[in-house]
CSV table of C-alpha atoms in Angstrom, one decimal:
chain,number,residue,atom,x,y,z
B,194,UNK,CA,-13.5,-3.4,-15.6
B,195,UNK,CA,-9.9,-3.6,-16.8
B,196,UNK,CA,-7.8,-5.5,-14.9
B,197,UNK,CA,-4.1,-4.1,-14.4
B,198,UNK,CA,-3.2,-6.4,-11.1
B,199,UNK,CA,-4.7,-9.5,-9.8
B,200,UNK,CA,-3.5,-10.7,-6.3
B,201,UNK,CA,-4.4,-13.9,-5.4
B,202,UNK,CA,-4.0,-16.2,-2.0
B,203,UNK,CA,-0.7,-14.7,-1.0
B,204,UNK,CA,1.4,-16.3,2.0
B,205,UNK,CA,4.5,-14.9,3.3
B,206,UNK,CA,6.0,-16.4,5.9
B,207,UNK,CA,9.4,-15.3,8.1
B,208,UNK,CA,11.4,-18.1,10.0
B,209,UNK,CA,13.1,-16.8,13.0
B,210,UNK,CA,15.1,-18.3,15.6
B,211,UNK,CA,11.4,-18.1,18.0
B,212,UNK,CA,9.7,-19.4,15.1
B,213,UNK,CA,7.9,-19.1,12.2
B,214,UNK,CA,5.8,-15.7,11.3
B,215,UNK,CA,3.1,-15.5,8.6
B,216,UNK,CA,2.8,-11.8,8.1
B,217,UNK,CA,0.3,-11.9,4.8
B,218,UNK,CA,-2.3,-14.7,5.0
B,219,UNK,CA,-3.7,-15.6,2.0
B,220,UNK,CA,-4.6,-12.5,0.8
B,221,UNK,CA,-6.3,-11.8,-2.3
B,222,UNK,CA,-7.3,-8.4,-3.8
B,223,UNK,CA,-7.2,-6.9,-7.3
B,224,UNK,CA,-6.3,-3.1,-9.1
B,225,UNK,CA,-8.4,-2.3,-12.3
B,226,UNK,CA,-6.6,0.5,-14.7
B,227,UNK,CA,-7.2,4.1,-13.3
B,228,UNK,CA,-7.8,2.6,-10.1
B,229,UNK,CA,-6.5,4.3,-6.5
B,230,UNK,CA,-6.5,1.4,-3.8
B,231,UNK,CA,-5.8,2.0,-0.4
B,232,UNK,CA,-4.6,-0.9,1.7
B,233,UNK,CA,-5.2,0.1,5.4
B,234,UNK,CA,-4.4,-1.8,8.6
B,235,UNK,CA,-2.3,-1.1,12.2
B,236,UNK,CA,1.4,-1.5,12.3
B,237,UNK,CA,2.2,-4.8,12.1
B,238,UNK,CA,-0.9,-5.6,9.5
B,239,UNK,CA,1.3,-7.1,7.1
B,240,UNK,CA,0.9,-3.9,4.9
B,241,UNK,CA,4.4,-3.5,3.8
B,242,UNK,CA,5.1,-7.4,3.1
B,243,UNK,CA,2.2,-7.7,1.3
B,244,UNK,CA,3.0,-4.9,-1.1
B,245,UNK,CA,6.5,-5.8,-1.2
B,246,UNK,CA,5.6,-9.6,-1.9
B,247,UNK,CA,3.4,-8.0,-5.0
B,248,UNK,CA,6.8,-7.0,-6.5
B,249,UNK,CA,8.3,-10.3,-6.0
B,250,UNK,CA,10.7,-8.7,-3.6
B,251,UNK,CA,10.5,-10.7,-0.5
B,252,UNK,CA,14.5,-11.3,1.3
B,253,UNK,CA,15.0,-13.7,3.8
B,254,UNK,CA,14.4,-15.0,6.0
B,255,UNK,CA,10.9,-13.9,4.6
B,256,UNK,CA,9.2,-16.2,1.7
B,257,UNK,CA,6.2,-16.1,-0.2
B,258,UNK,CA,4.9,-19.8,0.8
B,259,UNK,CA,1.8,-19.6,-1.8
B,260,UNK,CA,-0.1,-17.2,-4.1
B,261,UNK,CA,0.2,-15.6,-7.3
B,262,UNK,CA,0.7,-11.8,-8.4
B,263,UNK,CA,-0.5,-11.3,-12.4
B,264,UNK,CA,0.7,-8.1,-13.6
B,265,UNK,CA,-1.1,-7.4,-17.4
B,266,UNK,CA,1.4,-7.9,-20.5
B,267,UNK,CA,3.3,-9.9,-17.6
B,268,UNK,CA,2.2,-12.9,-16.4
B,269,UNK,CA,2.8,-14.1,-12.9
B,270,UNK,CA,5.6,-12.2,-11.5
B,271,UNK,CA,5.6,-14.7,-8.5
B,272,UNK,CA,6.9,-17.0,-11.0
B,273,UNK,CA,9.5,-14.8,-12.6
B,274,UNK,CA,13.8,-15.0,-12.1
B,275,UNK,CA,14.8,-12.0,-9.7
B,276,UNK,CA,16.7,-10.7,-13.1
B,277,UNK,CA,13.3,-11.2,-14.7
B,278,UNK,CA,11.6,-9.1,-12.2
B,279,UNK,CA,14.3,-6.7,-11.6
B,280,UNK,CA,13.3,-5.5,-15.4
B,281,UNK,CA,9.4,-5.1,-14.8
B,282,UNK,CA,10.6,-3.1,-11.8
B,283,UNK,CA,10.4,0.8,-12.6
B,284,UNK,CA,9.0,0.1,-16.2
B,285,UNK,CA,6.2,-1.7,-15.4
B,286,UNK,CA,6.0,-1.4,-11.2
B,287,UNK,CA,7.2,1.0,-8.9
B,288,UNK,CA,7.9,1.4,-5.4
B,289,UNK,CA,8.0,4.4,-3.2
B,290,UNK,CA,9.6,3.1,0.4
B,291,UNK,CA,8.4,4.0,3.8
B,292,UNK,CA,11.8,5.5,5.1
B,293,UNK,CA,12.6,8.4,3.1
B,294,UNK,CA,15.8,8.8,5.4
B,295,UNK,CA,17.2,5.5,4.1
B,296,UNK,CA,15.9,5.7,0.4
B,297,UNK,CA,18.6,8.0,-1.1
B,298,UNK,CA,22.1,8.0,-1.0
B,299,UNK,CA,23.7,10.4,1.2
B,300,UNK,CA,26.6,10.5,-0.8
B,301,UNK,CA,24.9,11.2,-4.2
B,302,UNK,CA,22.8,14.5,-5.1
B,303,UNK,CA,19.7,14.4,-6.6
B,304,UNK,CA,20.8,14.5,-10.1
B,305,UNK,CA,22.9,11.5,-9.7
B,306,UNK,CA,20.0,9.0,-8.5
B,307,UNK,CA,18.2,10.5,-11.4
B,308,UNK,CA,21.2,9.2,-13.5
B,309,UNK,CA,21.5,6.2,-11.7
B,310,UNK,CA,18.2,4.9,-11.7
B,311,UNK,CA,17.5,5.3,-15.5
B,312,UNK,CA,21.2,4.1,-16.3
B,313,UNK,CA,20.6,1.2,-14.7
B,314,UNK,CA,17.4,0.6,-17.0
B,315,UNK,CA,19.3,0.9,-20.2
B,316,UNK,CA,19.1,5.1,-20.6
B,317,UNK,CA,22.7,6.4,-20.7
B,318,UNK,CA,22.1,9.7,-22.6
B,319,UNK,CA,22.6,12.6,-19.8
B,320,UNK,CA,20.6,15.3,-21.9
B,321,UNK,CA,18.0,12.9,-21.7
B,322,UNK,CA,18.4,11.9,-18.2
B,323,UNK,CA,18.4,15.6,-17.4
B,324,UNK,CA,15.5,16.8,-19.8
B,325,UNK,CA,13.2,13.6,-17.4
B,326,UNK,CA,14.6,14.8,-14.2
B,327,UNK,CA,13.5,18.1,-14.8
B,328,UNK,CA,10.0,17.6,-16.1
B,329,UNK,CA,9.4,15.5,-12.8
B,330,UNK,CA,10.8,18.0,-10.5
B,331,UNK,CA,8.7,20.2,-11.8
B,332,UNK,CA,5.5,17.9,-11.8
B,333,UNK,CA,6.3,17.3,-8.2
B,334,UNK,CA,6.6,21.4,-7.6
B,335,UNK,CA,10.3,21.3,-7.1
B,336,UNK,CA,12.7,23.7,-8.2
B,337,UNK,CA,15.0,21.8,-10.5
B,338,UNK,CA,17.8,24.3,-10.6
B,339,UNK,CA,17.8,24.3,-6.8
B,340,UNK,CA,17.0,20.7,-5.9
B,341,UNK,CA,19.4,18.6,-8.6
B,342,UNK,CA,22.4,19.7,-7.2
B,343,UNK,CA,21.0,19.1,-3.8
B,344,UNK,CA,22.2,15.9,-1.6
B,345,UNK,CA,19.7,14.6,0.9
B,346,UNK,CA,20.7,16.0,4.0
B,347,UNK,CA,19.8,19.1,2.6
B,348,UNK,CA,16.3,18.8,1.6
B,349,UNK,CA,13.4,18.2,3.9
B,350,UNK,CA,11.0,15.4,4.5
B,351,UNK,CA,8.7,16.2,2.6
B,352,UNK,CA,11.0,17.3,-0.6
B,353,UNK,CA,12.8,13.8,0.1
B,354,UNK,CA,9.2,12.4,-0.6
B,355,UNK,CA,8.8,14.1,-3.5
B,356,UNK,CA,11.9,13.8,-5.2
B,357,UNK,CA,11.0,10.0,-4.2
B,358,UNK,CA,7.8,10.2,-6.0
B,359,UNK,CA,9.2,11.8,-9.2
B,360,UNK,CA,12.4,9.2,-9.3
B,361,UNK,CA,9.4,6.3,-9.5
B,362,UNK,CA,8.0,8.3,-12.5
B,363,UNK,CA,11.1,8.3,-15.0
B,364,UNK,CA,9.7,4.9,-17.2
B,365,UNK,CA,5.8,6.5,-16.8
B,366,UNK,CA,5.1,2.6,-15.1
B,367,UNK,CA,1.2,1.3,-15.5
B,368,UNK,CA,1.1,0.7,-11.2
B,369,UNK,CA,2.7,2.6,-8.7
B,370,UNK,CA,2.9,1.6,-5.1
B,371,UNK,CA,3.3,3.9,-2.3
B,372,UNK,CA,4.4,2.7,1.1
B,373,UNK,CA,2.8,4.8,4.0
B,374,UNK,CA,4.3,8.1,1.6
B,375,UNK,CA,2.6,10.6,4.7
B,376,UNK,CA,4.0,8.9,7.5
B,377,UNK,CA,6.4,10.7,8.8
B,378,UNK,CA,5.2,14.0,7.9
B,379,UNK,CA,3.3,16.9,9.5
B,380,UNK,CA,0.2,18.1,8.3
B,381,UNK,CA,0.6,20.6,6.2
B,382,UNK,CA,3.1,18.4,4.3
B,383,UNK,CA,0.6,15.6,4.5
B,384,UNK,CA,-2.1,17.2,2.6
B,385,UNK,CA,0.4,18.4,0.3
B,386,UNK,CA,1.7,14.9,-0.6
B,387,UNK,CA,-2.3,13.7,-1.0
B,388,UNK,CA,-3.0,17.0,-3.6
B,389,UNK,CA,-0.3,16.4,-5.5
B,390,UNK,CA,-1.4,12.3,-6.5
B,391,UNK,CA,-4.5,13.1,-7.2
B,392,UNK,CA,-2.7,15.4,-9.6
B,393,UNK,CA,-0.5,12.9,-10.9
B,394,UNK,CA,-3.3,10.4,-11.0
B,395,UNK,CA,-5.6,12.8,-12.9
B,396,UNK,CA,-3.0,13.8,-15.4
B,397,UNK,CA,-1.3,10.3,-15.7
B,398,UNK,CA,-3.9,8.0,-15.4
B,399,UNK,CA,-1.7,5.9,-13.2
B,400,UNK,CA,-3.2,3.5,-11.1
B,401,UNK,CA,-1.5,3.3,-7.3
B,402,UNK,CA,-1.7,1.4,-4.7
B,403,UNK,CA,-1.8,3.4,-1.2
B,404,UNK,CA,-0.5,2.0,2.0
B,405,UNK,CA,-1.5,3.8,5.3
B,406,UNK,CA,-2.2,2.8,8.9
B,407,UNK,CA,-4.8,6.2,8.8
B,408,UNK,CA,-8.2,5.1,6.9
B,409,UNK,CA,-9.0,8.7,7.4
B,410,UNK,CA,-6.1,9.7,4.5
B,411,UNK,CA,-8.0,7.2,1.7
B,412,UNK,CA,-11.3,9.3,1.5
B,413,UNK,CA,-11.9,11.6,-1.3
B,414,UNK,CA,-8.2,10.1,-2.2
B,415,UNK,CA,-9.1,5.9,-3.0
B,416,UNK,CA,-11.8,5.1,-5.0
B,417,UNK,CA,-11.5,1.0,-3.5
B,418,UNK,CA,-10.1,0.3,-0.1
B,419,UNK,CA,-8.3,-3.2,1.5
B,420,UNK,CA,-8.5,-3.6,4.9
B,421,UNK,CA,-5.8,-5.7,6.5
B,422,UNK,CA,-5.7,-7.3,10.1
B,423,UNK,CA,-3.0,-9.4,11.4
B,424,UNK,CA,-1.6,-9.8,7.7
B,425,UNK,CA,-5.2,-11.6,6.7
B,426,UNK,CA,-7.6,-9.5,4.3
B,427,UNK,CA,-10.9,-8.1,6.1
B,428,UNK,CA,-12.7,-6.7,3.7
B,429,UNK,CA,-12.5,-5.3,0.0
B,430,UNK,CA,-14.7,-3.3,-1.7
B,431,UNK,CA,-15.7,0.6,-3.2
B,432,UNK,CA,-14.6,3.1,-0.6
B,433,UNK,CA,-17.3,5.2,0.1
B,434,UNK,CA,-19.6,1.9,0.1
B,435,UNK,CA,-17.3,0.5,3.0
B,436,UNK,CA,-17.2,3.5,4.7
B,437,UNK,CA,-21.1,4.0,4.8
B,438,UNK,CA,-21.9,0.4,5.0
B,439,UNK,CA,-19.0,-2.1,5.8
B,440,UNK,CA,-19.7,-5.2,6.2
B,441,UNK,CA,-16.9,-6.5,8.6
B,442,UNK,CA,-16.4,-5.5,12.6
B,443,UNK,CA,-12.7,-4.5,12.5
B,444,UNK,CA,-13.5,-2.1,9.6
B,445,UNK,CA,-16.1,-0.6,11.8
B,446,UNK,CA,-14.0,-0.7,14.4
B,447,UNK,CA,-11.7,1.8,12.7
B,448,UNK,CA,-14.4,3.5,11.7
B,449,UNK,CA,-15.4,4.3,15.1
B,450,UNK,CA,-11.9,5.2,16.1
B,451,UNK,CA,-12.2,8.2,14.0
B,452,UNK,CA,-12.8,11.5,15.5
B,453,UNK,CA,-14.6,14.4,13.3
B,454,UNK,CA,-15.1,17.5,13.7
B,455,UNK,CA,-18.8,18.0,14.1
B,456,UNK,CA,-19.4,14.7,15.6
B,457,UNK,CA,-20.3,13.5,18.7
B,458,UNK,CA,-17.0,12.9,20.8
B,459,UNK,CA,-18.0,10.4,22.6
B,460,UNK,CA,-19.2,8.1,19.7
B,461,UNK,CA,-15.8,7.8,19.1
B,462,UNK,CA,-14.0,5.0,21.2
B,463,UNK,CA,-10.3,2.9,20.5
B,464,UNK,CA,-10.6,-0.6,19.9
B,465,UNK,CA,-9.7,-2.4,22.6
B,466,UNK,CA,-6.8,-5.0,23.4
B,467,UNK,CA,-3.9,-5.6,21.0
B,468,UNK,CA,-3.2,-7.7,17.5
B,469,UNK,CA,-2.4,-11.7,18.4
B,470,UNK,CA,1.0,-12.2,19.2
B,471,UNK,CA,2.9,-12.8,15.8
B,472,UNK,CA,4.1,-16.0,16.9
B,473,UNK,CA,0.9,-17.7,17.8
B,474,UNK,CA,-1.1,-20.3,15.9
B,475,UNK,CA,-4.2,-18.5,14.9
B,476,UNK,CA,-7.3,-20.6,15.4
B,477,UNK,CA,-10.3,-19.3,14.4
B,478,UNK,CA,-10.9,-15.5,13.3
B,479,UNK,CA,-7.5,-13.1,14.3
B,480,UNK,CA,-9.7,-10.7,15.2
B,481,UNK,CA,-12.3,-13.0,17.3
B,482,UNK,CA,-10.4,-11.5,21.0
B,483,UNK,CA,-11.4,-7.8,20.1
B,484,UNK,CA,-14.6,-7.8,18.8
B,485,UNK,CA,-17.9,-7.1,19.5
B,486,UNK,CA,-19.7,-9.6,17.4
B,487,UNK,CA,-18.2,-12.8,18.6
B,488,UNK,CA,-19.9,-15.6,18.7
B,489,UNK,CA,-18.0,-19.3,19.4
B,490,UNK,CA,-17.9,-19.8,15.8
B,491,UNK,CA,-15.2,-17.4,15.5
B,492,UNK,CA,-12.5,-19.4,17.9
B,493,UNK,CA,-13.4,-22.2,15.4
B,494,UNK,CA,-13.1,-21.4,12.3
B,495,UNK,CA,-11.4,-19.0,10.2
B,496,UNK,CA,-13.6,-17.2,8.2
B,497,UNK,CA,-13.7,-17.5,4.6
B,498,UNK,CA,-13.0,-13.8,2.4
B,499,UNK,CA,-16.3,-13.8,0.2
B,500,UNK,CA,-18.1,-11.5,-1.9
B,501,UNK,CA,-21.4,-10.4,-0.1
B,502,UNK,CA,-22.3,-7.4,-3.2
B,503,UNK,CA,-21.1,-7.2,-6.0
B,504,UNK,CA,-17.1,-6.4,-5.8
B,505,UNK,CA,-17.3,-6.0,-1.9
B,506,UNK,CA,-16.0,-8.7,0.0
B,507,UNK,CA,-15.2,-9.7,3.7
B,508,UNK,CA,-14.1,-12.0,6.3
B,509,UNK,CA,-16.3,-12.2,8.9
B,510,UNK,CA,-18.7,-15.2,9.5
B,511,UNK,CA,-21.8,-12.7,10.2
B,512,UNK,CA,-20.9,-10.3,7.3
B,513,UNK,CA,-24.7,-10.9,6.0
B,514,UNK,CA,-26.7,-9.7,9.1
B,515,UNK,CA,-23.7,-6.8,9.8
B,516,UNK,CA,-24.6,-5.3,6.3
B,517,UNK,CA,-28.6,-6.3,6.8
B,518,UNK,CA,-28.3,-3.9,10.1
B,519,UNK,CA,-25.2,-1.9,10.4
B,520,UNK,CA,-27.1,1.9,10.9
């Protein structure tokens, strides 16, 4: 193991005029060098605040309440100055956003944010600039000549992405953190997105963090999954050992939810009901109302996120018998 990330009992809380929110609820999880980790949950898990709170990068009237985020060569980035932080950012730890739409300047080509970005890092030499920009187009499979003079509007989704995804490459950081990069996307583009980090991954050693509300994307893709429900961690662990042998009911929930193509349709079922009102004082398990399992214990107490095997973990107070019979 070499440890690149270590996330630990993270609280982020919004205040709002109805009340207060906690979106991330003590999570823990951690990213080893080389590693892929996909973070999974439905909207509304908590999956963007949580990877956004990991950079430190939480406005109001969000706040990270608790935790700690240790970054190696670092330290605690939780207890860094935003200038501090602002100079990890892109060297050490980048961000691909959600909205592509919003994520570039509509007013600036693509050469520009290229210029921008690494200007604003201390590299003011053009040829330079240029010579990255390039390089990165081209590890992206873009057309440079055709896609540096380009301004937003003019390229599609998925070359937005992409252009995205090689910006966050220019200082070659150690973690890269991609926020639900498929989302809005068909396919075909999809799959395309997917091939081309594995490339990345392979050739750059990069380890990145992968956030999607479609466990289906992280196979043959992740080689560790996090599971998040309600903003609290579920379970943690090697991904094909989760998938074949998860040890808490929501992620088998979601497993069930999955249709295949040689499978038995109706073995595949939704999971009923909804995700607790945001605003409500969670007693007790988040997912207790939904699940199959549920015993009185779970409107009690909150269960505790443990390790059950070696580097696979969960929240579920019957996480011992579910892995002694799930099959």
């Amino acid at each position: 193991m070499n440890l690149l990330l270590s996330v630990e009992g993270v609280r982020v809380d919004y205040h709002t005029e109805r009340g207060e929110i906690t979106a991330v609820r003590n999570v823990s999880f951690y990213v080893d060098r080389g590693d892929v980790l996909g973070i999974v949950g439905e909207s509304g898990s908590g999956k963007s605040t949580l990877a956004y709170s990991v950079l430190n990068y939480i406005k109001p009237p969000g706040k990270i309440i608790s935790g700690s985020v240790k970054l190696e060569g670092v330290g605690d980035l939780l207890k860094l100055s935003k200038e501090d932080v602002r100079k990890v950012l892109w060297k050490e730890i980048a961000i691909v956003p959600q909205a592509t739409q919003n994520s570039m300047n509509p007013t600036m080509d693509v050469k520009d944010h290229f210029i921008d970005t690494m200007a604003a890092h201390g590299q003011n030499d053009k040829q330079k600039i240029l010579e990255t920009a390039n390089r990165l187009l081209e590890e992206v499979k873009l057309d440079p000549q055709i896609v540096l003079s380009a301004y937003p509007h003019q390229l599609s989704g998925g070359m937005k992405q992409r252009v995205l995804i090689a910006l966050s490459l220019v200082f070659e950081p150690k973690l890269l953190i991609l926020d639900e990069p498929t989302s809005a996307l068909d396919v075909v583009n999809q799959r395309l997105i997917i091939d081309l980090l594995k490339a990345l991954h392979q050739k750059m050693g990069i380890s990145i963090i992968f956030i999607t509300h479609d466990i289906q994307l992280i196979k043959g893709f992740a080689n560790k999954v996090l599971i998040l429900y309600a903003g609290k961690a579920m379970e943690l662990g090697d991904v094909n050992e989760v998938w074949n042998a998860p040890l808490n009911p929501y992620t088998i929930a979601l497993l069930k939810s999955i249709p295949t193509l040689h499978g038995d349709v109706n073995s595949v079922s939704g999971i009923p009901g909804s995700m607790p009102d945001p605003y409500a004082k969670i007693i007790g398990c988040p997912f207790a109302f939904r699940c199959k399992f549920v015993k009185p214990v779970c409107f009690e107490k909150d269960p505790d996120f443990l390790e059950y095997k070696p580097g696979h973990f969960s929240a579920c107070h019957f996480s011992k018998d579910i892995g002694d019979n799930y099959g």
